[in-house]
Amino acid sequence: MSKKNVFVTRVIPDAGLTLLREHFDVHVWPHDRPPNAQELVDNARGKDALVTLLTEKVDAALLAAAPTVRIVANVAVGFDNFDVAAATQAGVVLTNTPGVLDDTTADLAFALLMATARRIPEGDRLMRSGSWGGWGIMQLLGHDVHHAKLGIVGFGRIGRGVARRAAGFGMQVSYHDAIRAGADVERELGVSYVPFDQLLAESDFISLHVPLLPETRHLMDAKAFAKMKRSAILINTSRGPVIDEAALVTALREGTIAGAGLDVYEHEPKLAPGLVALDNVVLLPHIGSASITTRSKMAEIAARNVIAFFAGETPPTALNPEVLAAARR
Ligand code: GLV
């Protein structure tokens, strides 16, 4: 039997590529940028599987243009780049990489919180500028992290990881989520559930950990910023469109809130006009899961999903396993 053809939309860690190459004919997009929509279609045509990143839109148009594709494996936990309904309709299995990046992303969220609170990038810029005149009692005064109030929005695996880290800093942690955690979880993590508006009003830091859904798009907008403390800092390592980025620029400029630490953006890789000019924002290039170990695990999970699928098994982290059940009926 001839080998299946797999298109991988970027060079991914060896752990995934080596596994894929053991089983399939593998074609890797060689450029250090995502393929555009046409390039994606051109490369997907005639393939049996795609391994994609969150930068690739997998929608009805792509699947119709590449009808041989039976499975698309995202090397990411978030899958807002997938049209799940369209794939299910087309009988295409989708997979993601849950579970392996929670602690790595929680680390990054906490690092961003600390960097923003204590103005670490500003300090670094000052030192590199050669203009530091020595210790100053009024220099780069920031916000205390220890014992401050942290509000976590979205209390899944990553949000809970942030709560665990916050406990070590003696922070008072509250959370809001569409689904309330069990009393045992709340007790173990020492957190309390609060209504969203209360979280906005009371928190010194707010960290976002929700998936991008119609109901979370622009969850943080001008109205939400107006309810926050003027001294509050907003951290986002989830998805950019959860924040109305233009409204955030206004809020940061006008002092409606004190600062923001962002790893994700509404229109990646573009930033809202005015954002880079602000000193009270710390900007990272979407690196939440970017540790060597975690990215390798993510690539491996994607590869194992594709291998399982063509071995006639259910891919371990299938998003729409009902497609397989329907095919087996
Ligand atoms: C990264 O943002 C991911 O969803 O894995």
mmCIF file of C-alpha atoms and ligand atoms in Angstrom:
data_model
loop_
_atom_site.group_PDB
_atom_site.id
_atom_site.type_symbol
_atom_site.label_atom_id
_atom_site.label_comp_id
_atom_site.label_asym_id
_atom_site.label_seq_id
_atom_site.Cartn_x
_atom_site.Cartn_y
_atom_site.Cartn_z
ATOM 1 C CA MET A 1 0.000 0.000 0.000
ATOM 2 C CA SER A 2 1.410 3.402 -0.896
ATOM 3 C CA LYS A 3 2.206 5.754 1.917
ATOM 4 C CA LYS A 4 -0.243 8.466 2.886
ATOM 5 C CA ASN A 5 0.732 12.034 2.063
ATOM 6 C CA VAL A 6 0.911 14.587 4.841
ATOM 7 C CA PHE A 7 1.428 18.335 4.457
ATOM 8 C CA VAL A 8 2.940 20.097 7.492
ATOM 9 C CA THR A 9 2.471 23.840 7.324
ATOM 10 C CA ARG A 10 5.776 24.797 9.020
ATOM 11 C CA VAL A 11 8.935 23.198 10.296
ATOM 12 C CA ILE A 12 7.807 21.746 13.654
ATOM 13 C CA PRO A 13 9.975 20.129 16.355
ATOM 14 C CA ASP A 14 11.765 16.935 15.352
ATOM 15 C CA ALA A 15 9.770 14.863 17.816
ATOM 16 C CA GLY A 16 6.769 15.278 15.521
ATOM 17 C CA LEU A 17 8.466 15.317 12.140
ATOM 18 C CA THR A 18 10.491 12.168 12.787
ATOM 19 C CA LEU A 19 7.379 10.250 13.818
ATOM 20 C CA LEU A 20 5.467 11.462 10.786
ATOM 21 C CA ARG A 21 8.310 10.558 8.441
ATOM 22 C CA GLU A 22 8.402 7.017 9.838
ATOM 23 C CA HIS A 23 4.842 6.491 8.617
ATOM 24 C CA PHE A 24 4.085 8.870 5.783
ATOM 25 C CA ASP A 25 5.364 10.842 2.829
ATOM 26 C CA VAL A 26 5.801 14.194 4.510
ATOM 27 C CA HIS A 27 5.914 17.561 2.774
ATOM 28 C CA VAL A 28 6.916 20.487 4.968
ATOM 29 C CA TRP A 29 6.261 24.142 4.149
ATOM 30 C CA PRO A 30 9.831 25.422 4.154
ATOM 31 C CA HIS A 31 9.263 29.123 4.827
ATOM 32 C CA ASP A 32 9.357 30.962 8.127
ATOM 33 C CA ARG A 33 5.912 32.424 7.525
ATOM 34 C CA PRO A 34 2.502 30.827 7.205
ATOM 35 C CA PRO A 35 1.255 29.809 3.762
ATOM 36 C CA ASN A 36 -1.449 32.198 2.565
ATOM 37 C CA ALA A 37 -4.905 30.825 1.733
ATOM 38 C CA GLN A 38 -4.018 29.998 -1.872
ATOM 39 C CA GLU A 39 -0.678 28.455 -0.936
ATOM 40 C CA LEU A 40 -2.448 26.360 1.676
ATOM 41 C CA VAL A 41 -4.960 25.100 -0.885
ATOM 42 C CA ASP A 42 -2.185 24.392 -3.427
ATOM 43 C CA ASN A 43 -0.213 22.349 -0.903
ATOM 44 C CA ALA A 44 -3.216 20.615 0.667
ATOM 45 C CA ARG A 45 -4.555 19.349 -2.673
ATOM 46 C CA GLY A 46 -3.994 15.620 -3.060
ATOM 47 C CA LYS A 47 -2.823 15.180 0.564
ATOM 48 C CA ASP A 48 -4.410 12.738 2.992
ATOM 49 C CA ALA A 49 -3.666 14.759 6.123
ATOM 50 C CA LEU A 50 -2.615 18.227 7.194
ATOM 51 C CA VAL A 51 -0.634 19.204 10.259
ATOM 52 C CA THR A 52 -1.392 22.871 10.862
ATOM 53 C CA LEU A 53 -0.528 25.704 13.219
ATOM 54 C CA LEU A 54 -2.970 28.224 14.676
ATOM 55 C CA THR A 55 -2.094 30.618 11.848
ATOM 56 C CA GLU A 56 -3.836 28.433 9.242
ATOM 57 C CA LYS A 57 -7.556 28.820 8.643
ATOM 58 C CA VAL A 58 -9.154 25.434 8.088
ATOM 59 C CA ASP A 59 -12.609 26.146 6.742
ATOM 60 C CA ALA A 60 -15.206 24.820 4.309
ATOM 61 C CA ALA A 61 -13.441 26.418 1.344
ATOM 62 C CA LEU A 62 -10.123 24.708 2.087
ATOM 63 C CA LEU A 63 -11.721 21.335 2.743
ATOM 64 C CA ALA A 64 -13.774 21.577 -0.481
ATOM 65 C CA ALA A 65 -10.647 22.488 -2.454
ATOM 66 C CA ALA A 66 -8.698 19.586 -0.930
ATOM 67 C CA PRO A 67 -11.281 16.776 -0.687
ATOM 68 C CA THR A 68 -8.675 14.015 -0.189
ATOM 69 C CA VAL A 69 -7.776 15.410 3.257
ATOM 70 C CA ARG A 70 -9.274 13.171 5.974
ATOM 71 C CA ILE A 71 -7.656 14.565 9.119
ATOM 72 C CA VAL A 72 -6.236 17.936 10.202
ATOM 73 C CA ALA A 73 -4.037 17.971 13.310
ATOM 74 C CA ASN A 74 -3.451 21.381 14.914
ATOM 75 C CA VAL A 75 -0.174 21.847 16.784
ATOM 76 C CA ALA A 76 -1.987 24.014 19.351
ATOM 77 C CA VAL A 77 -4.574 23.556 22.033
ATOM 78 C CA GLY A 78 -6.696 26.483 20.800
ATOM 79 C CA PHE A 79 -8.584 25.680 17.624
ATOM 80 C CA ASP A 80 -10.408 28.858 16.731
ATOM 81 C CA ASN A 81 -8.624 28.572 13.351
ATOM 82 C CA PHE A 82 -10.821 25.513 12.657
ATOM 83 C CA ASP A 83 -14.377 25.583 11.431
ATOM 84 C CA VAL A 84 -15.339 22.467 13.368
ATOM 85 C CA ALA A 85 -18.901 22.305 11.974
ATOM 86 C CA ALA A 86 -17.634 22.523 8.388
ATOM 87 C CA ALA A 87 -15.051 19.784 8.991
ATOM 88 C CA THR A 88 -17.589 17.531 10.668
ATOM 89 C CA GLN A 89 -19.955 18.100 7.772
ATOM 90 C CA ALA A 90 -17.151 17.209 5.341
ATOM 91 C CA GLY A 91 -16.274 14.085 7.356
ATOM 92 C CA VAL A 92 -12.825 15.419 8.279
ATOM 93 C CA VAL A 93 -11.404 14.633 11.720
ATOM 94 C CA LEU A 94 -9.801 17.505 13.649
ATOM 95 C CA THR A 95 -7.379 17.221 16.553
ATOM 96 C CA ASN A 96 -5.580 19.593 18.947
ATOM 97 C CA THR A 97 -2.932 19.264 21.688
ATOM 98 C CA PRO A 98 -4.555 19.627 25.120
ATOM 99 C CA GLY A 99 -2.894 18.861 28.422
ATOM 100 C CA VAL A 100 0.791 19.284 27.630
ATOM 101 C CA LEU A 101 1.092 23.065 27.604
ATOM 102 C CA ASP A 102 -0.866 24.105 30.675
ATOM 103 C CA ASP A 103 2.041 24.630 33.065
ATOM 104 C CA THR A 104 4.243 26.207 30.395
ATOM 105 C CA THR A 105 1.522 28.711 29.520
ATOM 106 C CA ALA A 106 0.719 29.366 33.183
ATOM 107 C CA ASP A 107 4.440 30.074 33.745
ATOM 108 C CA LEU A 108 4.384 32.592 30.924
ATOM 109 C CA ALA A 109 1.207 34.258 32.193
ATOM 110 C CA PHE A 110 2.801 34.679 35.592
ATOM 111 C CA ALA A 111 6.064 35.934 34.087
ATOM 112 C CA LEU A 112 4.101 38.507 32.089
ATOM 113 C CA LEU A 113 2.167 39.546 35.190
ATOM 114 C CA MET A 114 5.397 40.101 37.108
ATOM 115 C CA ALA A 115 7.149 41.809 34.200
ATOM 116 C CA THR A 116 4.261 44.236 33.785
ATOM 117 C CA ALA A 117 3.783 44.881 37.501
ATOM 118 C CA ARG A 118 7.475 45.482 38.170
ATOM 119 C CA ARG A 119 8.223 47.189 34.830
ATOM 120 C CA ILE A 120 10.993 44.762 33.976
ATOM 121 C CA PRO A 121 11.170 45.482 30.217
ATOM 122 C CA GLU A 122 11.319 49.231 30.952
ATOM 123 C CA GLY A 123 14.215 48.612 33.323
ATOM 124 C CA ASP A 124 15.978 46.524 30.693
ATOM 125 C CA ARG A 125 15.463 49.247 28.089
ATOM 126 C CA LEU A 126 16.852 51.859 30.489
ATOM 127 C CA MET A 127 19.998 49.821 31.161
ATOM 128 C CA ARG A 128 20.625 49.183 27.476
ATOM 129 C CA SER A 129 20.110 52.869 26.619
ATOM 130 C CA GLY A 130 23.258 53.774 28.572
ATOM 131 C CA SER A 131 21.385 56.567 30.328
ATOM 132 C CA TRP A 132 20.955 55.029 33.786
ATOM 133 C CA GLY A 133 22.261 57.521 36.315
ATOM 134 C CA GLY A 134 22.299 55.127 39.271
ATOM 135 C CA TRP A 135 19.863 54.082 42.000
ATOM 136 C CA GLY A 136 16.867 56.368 42.330
ATOM 137 C CA ILE A 137 14.278 56.287 45.049
ATOM 138 C CA MET A 138 11.530 57.334 42.632
ATOM 139 C CA GLN A 139 12.737 55.185 39.749
ATOM 140 C CA LEU A 140 10.478 52.675 37.989
ATOM 141 C CA LEU A 141 8.030 52.324 40.845
ATOM 142 C CA GLY A 142 5.736 49.413 40.089
ATOM 143 C CA HIS A 143 2.903 47.441 41.656
ATOM 144 C CA ASP A 144 3.243 44.772 44.341
ATOM 145 C CA VAL A 145 2.342 41.289 43.215
ATOM 146 C CA HIS A 146 2.529 39.658 46.629
ATOM 147 C CA HIS A 147 -0.759 39.682 48.549
ATOM 148 C CA ALA A 148 -2.532 41.498 45.711
ATOM 149 C CA LYS A 149 -5.957 40.430 44.420
ATOM 150 C CA LEU A 150 -5.825 38.303 41.280
ATOM 151 C CA GLY A 151 -8.942 37.697 39.197
ATOM 152 C CA ILE A 152 -8.742 34.758 36.808
ATOM 153 C CA VAL A 153 -11.190 34.748 33.916
ATOM 154 C CA GLY A 154 -11.595 31.211 32.577
ATOM 155 C CA PHE A 155 -10.837 28.536 35.139
ATOM 156 C CA GLY A 156 -9.709 25.609 33.017
ATOM 157 C CA ARG A 157 -6.367 23.863 33.240
ATOM 158 C CA ILE A 158 -4.269 26.959 32.511
ATOM 159 C CA GLY A 159 -6.305 29.289 34.736
ATOM 160 C CA ARG A 160 -5.922 26.807 37.607
ATOM 161 C CA GLY A 161 -2.187 26.640 36.948
ATOM 162 C CA VAL A 162 -1.995 30.407 37.366
ATOM 163 C CA ALA A 163 -3.963 30.145 40.626
ATOM 164 C CA ARG A 164 -1.399 27.620 41.953
ATOM 165 C CA ARG A 165 1.465 29.979 41.126
ATOM 166 C CA ALA A 166 -0.355 32.932 42.690
ATOM 167 C CA ALA A 167 -0.732 31.023 45.954
ATOM 168 C CA GLY A 168 3.045 31.085 46.341
ATOM 169 C CA PHE A 169 2.935 34.877 46.249
ATOM 170 C CA GLY A 170 0.222 35.048 48.886
ATOM 171 C CA MET A 171 -2.229 36.497 46.367
ATOM 172 C CA GLN A 172 -5.955 36.466 47.034
ATOM 173 C CA VAL A 173 -7.405 34.654 44.055
ATOM 174 C CA SER A 174 -10.939 34.808 42.710
ATOM 175 C CA TYR A 175 -12.159 33.492 39.386
ATOM 176 C CA HIS A 176 -15.015 33.663 36.980
ATOM 177 C CA ASP A 177 -16.014 30.997 34.476
ATOM 178 C CA ALA A 178 -19.188 29.970 32.671
ATOM 179 C CA ILE A 179 -18.973 26.743 34.666
ATOM 180 C CA ARG A 180 -18.201 26.956 38.365
ATOM 181 C CA ALA A 181 -15.499 24.593 39.629
ATOM 182 C CA GLY A 182 -16.319 22.032 42.305
ATOM 183 C CA ALA A 183 -16.081 23.004 45.973
ATOM 184 C CA ASP A 184 -13.155 20.573 46.352
ATOM 185 C CA VAL A 185 -11.179 22.385 43.624
ATOM 186 C CA GLU A 186 -11.989 25.796 45.116
ATOM 187 C CA ARG A 187 -10.880 24.586 48.527
ATOM 188 C CA GLU A 188 -7.686 22.941 47.265
ATOM 189 C CA LEU A 189 -6.641 26.038 45.301
ATOM 190 C CA GLY A 190 -7.906 28.512 47.877
ATOM 191 C CA VAL A 191 -9.948 30.448 45.312
ATOM 192 C CA SER A 192 -13.412 31.923 45.351
ATOM 193 C CA TYR A 193 -15.936 32.165 42.531
ATOM 194 C CA VAL A 194 -17.276 35.664 41.870
ATOM 195 C CA PRO A 195 -19.590 37.240 39.286
ATOM 196 C CA PHE A 196 -17.688 38.777 36.361
ATOM 197 C CA ASP A 197 -18.476 42.396 37.295
ATOM 198 C CA GLN A 198 -17.275 41.815 40.849
ATOM 199 C CA LEU A 199 -14.031 40.337 39.551
ATOM 200 C CA LEU A 200 -13.558 43.405 37.328
ATOM 201 C CA ALA A 201 -14.200 45.805 40.188
ATOM 202 C CA GLU A 202 -12.093 44.103 42.871
ATOM 203 C CA SER A 203 -9.002 42.717 41.127
ATOM 204 C CA ASP A 204 -5.550 44.276 41.133
ATOM 205 C CA PHE A 205 -4.576 41.885 38.340
ATOM 206 C CA ILE A 206 -6.836 40.163 35.843
ATOM 207 C CA SER A 207 -5.522 37.222 33.841
ATOM 208 C CA LEU A 208 -7.507 35.866 30.884
ATOM 209 C CA HIS A 209 -7.685 32.115 30.192
ATOM 210 C CA VAL A 210 -10.831 31.640 28.140
ATOM 211 C CA PRO A 211 -11.043 30.073 24.676
ATOM 212 C CA LEU A 212 -12.088 32.369 21.829
ATOM 213 C CA LEU A 213 -15.825 31.841 21.331
ATOM 214 C CA PRO A 214 -18.574 34.160 20.107
ATOM 215 C CA GLU A 215 -19.400 34.888 23.771
ATOM 216 C CA THR A 216 -15.773 35.695 24.730
ATOM 217 C CA ARG A 217 -14.945 37.921 21.744
ATOM 218 C CA HIS A 218 -14.379 41.441 23.129
ATOM 219 C CA LEU A 219 -15.241 40.258 26.632
ATOM 220 C CA MET A 220 -12.789 42.942 27.718
ATOM 221 C CA ASP A 221 -14.089 46.115 26.082
ATOM 222 C CA ALA A 222 -14.353 49.783 27.032
ATOM 223 C CA LYS A 223 -17.240 49.018 29.414
ATOM 224 C CA ALA A 224 -15.220 46.330 31.184
ATOM 225 C CA PHE A 225 -12.153 48.582 31.510
ATOM 226 C CA ALA A 226 -14.346 51.298 33.033
ATOM 227 C CA LYS A 227 -15.368 48.852 35.773
ATOM 228 C CA MET A 228 -11.760 47.982 36.663
ATOM 229 C CA LYS A 229 -9.595 49.730 39.236
ATOM 230 C CA ARG A 230 -7.445 52.488 37.790
ATOM 231 C CA SER A 231 -4.476 50.711 39.354
ATOM 232 C CA ALA A 232 -5.334 47.336 37.778
ATOM 233 C CA ILE A 233 -3.219 45.375 35.316
ATOM 234 C CA LEU A 234 -4.646 43.103 32.617
ATOM 235 C CA ILE A 235 -2.780 40.006 31.409
ATOM 236 C CA ASN A 236 -3.739 38.102 28.255
ATOM 237 C CA THR A 237 -2.183 34.815 27.201
ATOM 238 C CA SER A 238 -5.413 33.356 25.757
ATOM 239 C CA ARG A 239 -6.553 34.741 22.404
ATOM 240 C CA GLY A 240 -6.203 38.322 21.179
ATOM 241 C CA PRO A 241 -9.820 38.970 20.162
ATOM 242 C CA VAL A 242 -10.961 38.404 23.763
ATOM 243 C CA ILE A 243 -9.823 42.013 24.188
ATOM 244 C CA ASP A 244 -11.066 44.949 22.131
ATOM 245 C CA GLU A 245 -7.514 46.057 21.414
ATOM 246 C CA ALA A 246 -8.377 49.570 20.187
ATOM 247 C CA ALA A 247 -10.368 50.147 23.400
ATOM 248 C CA LEU A 248 -7.425 48.823 25.415
ATOM 249 C CA VAL A 249 -5.064 51.338 23.799
ATOM 250 C CA THR A 250 -7.478 54.118 24.824
ATOM 251 C CA ALA A 251 -7.816 52.731 28.363
ATOM 252 C CA LEU A 252 -4.035 52.489 28.791
ATOM 253 C CA ARG A 253 -3.448 55.930 27.316
ATOM 254 C CA GLU A 254 -6.110 57.598 29.445
ATOM 255 C CA GLY A 255 -5.175 55.780 32.636
ATOM 256 C CA THR A 256 -8.506 53.948 32.925
ATOM 257 C CA ILE A 257 -6.342 50.965 33.888
ATOM 258 C CA ALA A 258 -2.687 50.981 34.877
ATOM 259 C CA GLY A 259 -1.120 48.470 32.540
ATOM 260 C CA ALA A 260 -1.365 45.376 30.393
ATOM 261 C CA GLY A 261 0.817 42.401 29.575
ATOM 262 C CA LEU A 262 -0.066 40.820 26.249
ATOM 263 C CA ASP A 263 1.105 37.661 24.537
ATOM 264 C CA VAL A 264 -1.719 37.579 21.971
ATOM 265 C CA TYR A 265 -3.322 40.173 19.699
ATOM 266 C CA GLU A 266 -6.596 40.797 17.983
ATOM 267 C CA HIS A 267 -5.165 40.791 14.449
ATOM 268 C CA GLU A 268 -1.874 38.879 14.705
ATOM 269 C CA PRO A 269 0.738 39.693 13.626
ATOM 270 C CA LYS A 270 -0.567 43.301 13.450
ATOM 271 C CA LEU A 271 -0.905 45.390 16.590
ATOM 272 C CA ALA A 272 -3.564 48.019 17.244
ATOM 273 C CA PRO A 273 -2.384 51.522 16.314
ATOM 274 C CA GLY A 274 -0.751 53.234 19.272
ATOM 275 C CA LEU A 275 -0.025 50.072 21.281
ATOM 276 C CA VAL A 276 3.760 50.015 20.823
ATOM 277 C CA ALA A 277 4.081 53.669 21.808
ATOM 278 C CA LEU A 278 2.793 52.939 25.324
ATOM 279 C CA ASP A 279 5.210 52.284 28.169
ATOM 280 C CA ASN A 280 2.577 50.711 30.413
ATOM 281 C CA VAL A 281 2.214 47.646 28.242
ATOM 282 C CA VAL A 282 4.516 44.635 27.941
ATOM 283 C CA LEU A 283 4.339 42.886 24.575
ATOM 284 C CA LEU A 284 5.333 39.304 23.770
ATOM 285 C CA PRO A 285 5.088 37.509 20.406
ATOM 286 C CA HIS A 286 2.543 34.739 21.283
ATOM 287 C CA ILE A 287 5.010 32.457 23.069
ATOM 288 C CA GLY A 288 2.775 31.014 25.814
ATOM 289 C CA SER A 289 3.649 27.392 25.066
ATOM 290 C CA ALA A 290 7.105 28.117 23.647
ATOM 291 C CA SER A 291 9.408 25.916 25.689
ATOM 292 C CA ILE A 292 11.542 23.340 23.912
ATOM 293 C CA THR A 293 9.977 20.460 25.829
ATOM 294 C CA THR A 294 6.374 21.575 25.440
ATOM 295 C CA ARG A 295 6.547 22.416 21.761
ATOM 296 C CA SER A 296 8.135 18.988 21.171
ATOM 297 C CA LYS A 297 5.289 17.311 23.056
ATOM 298 C CA MET A 298 2.735 19.272 21.040
ATOM 299 C CA ALA A 299 4.333 18.209 17.748
ATOM 300 C CA GLU A 300 4.423 14.612 18.930
ATOM 301 C CA ILE A 301 0.737 14.631 19.893
ATOM 302 C CA ALA A 302 -0.203 16.010 16.471
ATOM 303 C CA ALA A 303 1.844 13.269 14.779
ATOM 304 C CA ARG A 304 0.353 10.541 16.988
ATOM 305 C CA ASN A 305 -3.149 11.699 16.125
ATOM 306 C CA VAL A 306 -2.470 11.333 12.398
ATOM 307 C CA ILE A 307 -0.777 7.950 12.887
ATOM 308 C CA ALA A 308 -3.669 6.653 14.994
ATOM 309 C CA PHE A 309 -6.189 7.814 12.435
ATOM 310 C CA PHE A 310 -4.574 5.951 9.527
ATOM 311 C CA ALA A 311 -4.144 2.874 11.764
ATOM 312 C CA GLY A 312 -7.935 2.818 12.049
ATOM 313 C CA GLU A 313 -7.947 4.040 15.662
ATOM 314 C CA THR A 314 -9.611 7.048 17.211
ATOM 315 C CA PRO A 315 -7.009 9.852 17.392
ATOM 316 C CA PRO A 316 -6.299 10.427 21.106
ATOM 317 C CA THR A 317 -7.287 14.093 21.100
ATOM 318 C CA ALA A 318 -9.947 14.207 18.382
ATOM 319 C CA LEU A 319 -12.201 17.257 18.550
ATOM 320 C CA ASN A 320 -15.019 15.724 16.495
ATOM 321 C CA PRO A 321 -14.777 11.957 17.050
ATOM 322 C CA GLU A 322 -18.381 11.649 15.912
ATOM 323 C CA VAL A 323 -17.003 11.792 12.361
ATOM 324 C CA LEU A 324 -15.322 8.412 12.959
ATOM 325 C CA ALA A 325 -18.393 6.902 14.550
ATOM 326 C CA ALA A 326 -20.451 7.982 11.521
ATOM 327 C CA ALA A 327 -17.874 6.524 9.092
ATOM 328 C CA ARG A 328 -17.891 3.185 10.964
ATOM 329 C CA ARG A 329 -21.672 2.850 10.953
HETATM 330 C C1 GLV B 1 -1.359 28.435 21.579
HETATM 331 O O1 GLV B 1 -1.790 29.543 21.606
HETATM 332 C C2 GLV B 1 -2.162 27.253 21.568
HETATM 333 O O2 GLV B 1 -3.401 27.357 21.452
HETATM 334 O O3 GLV B 1 -1.607 26.156 21.672
#
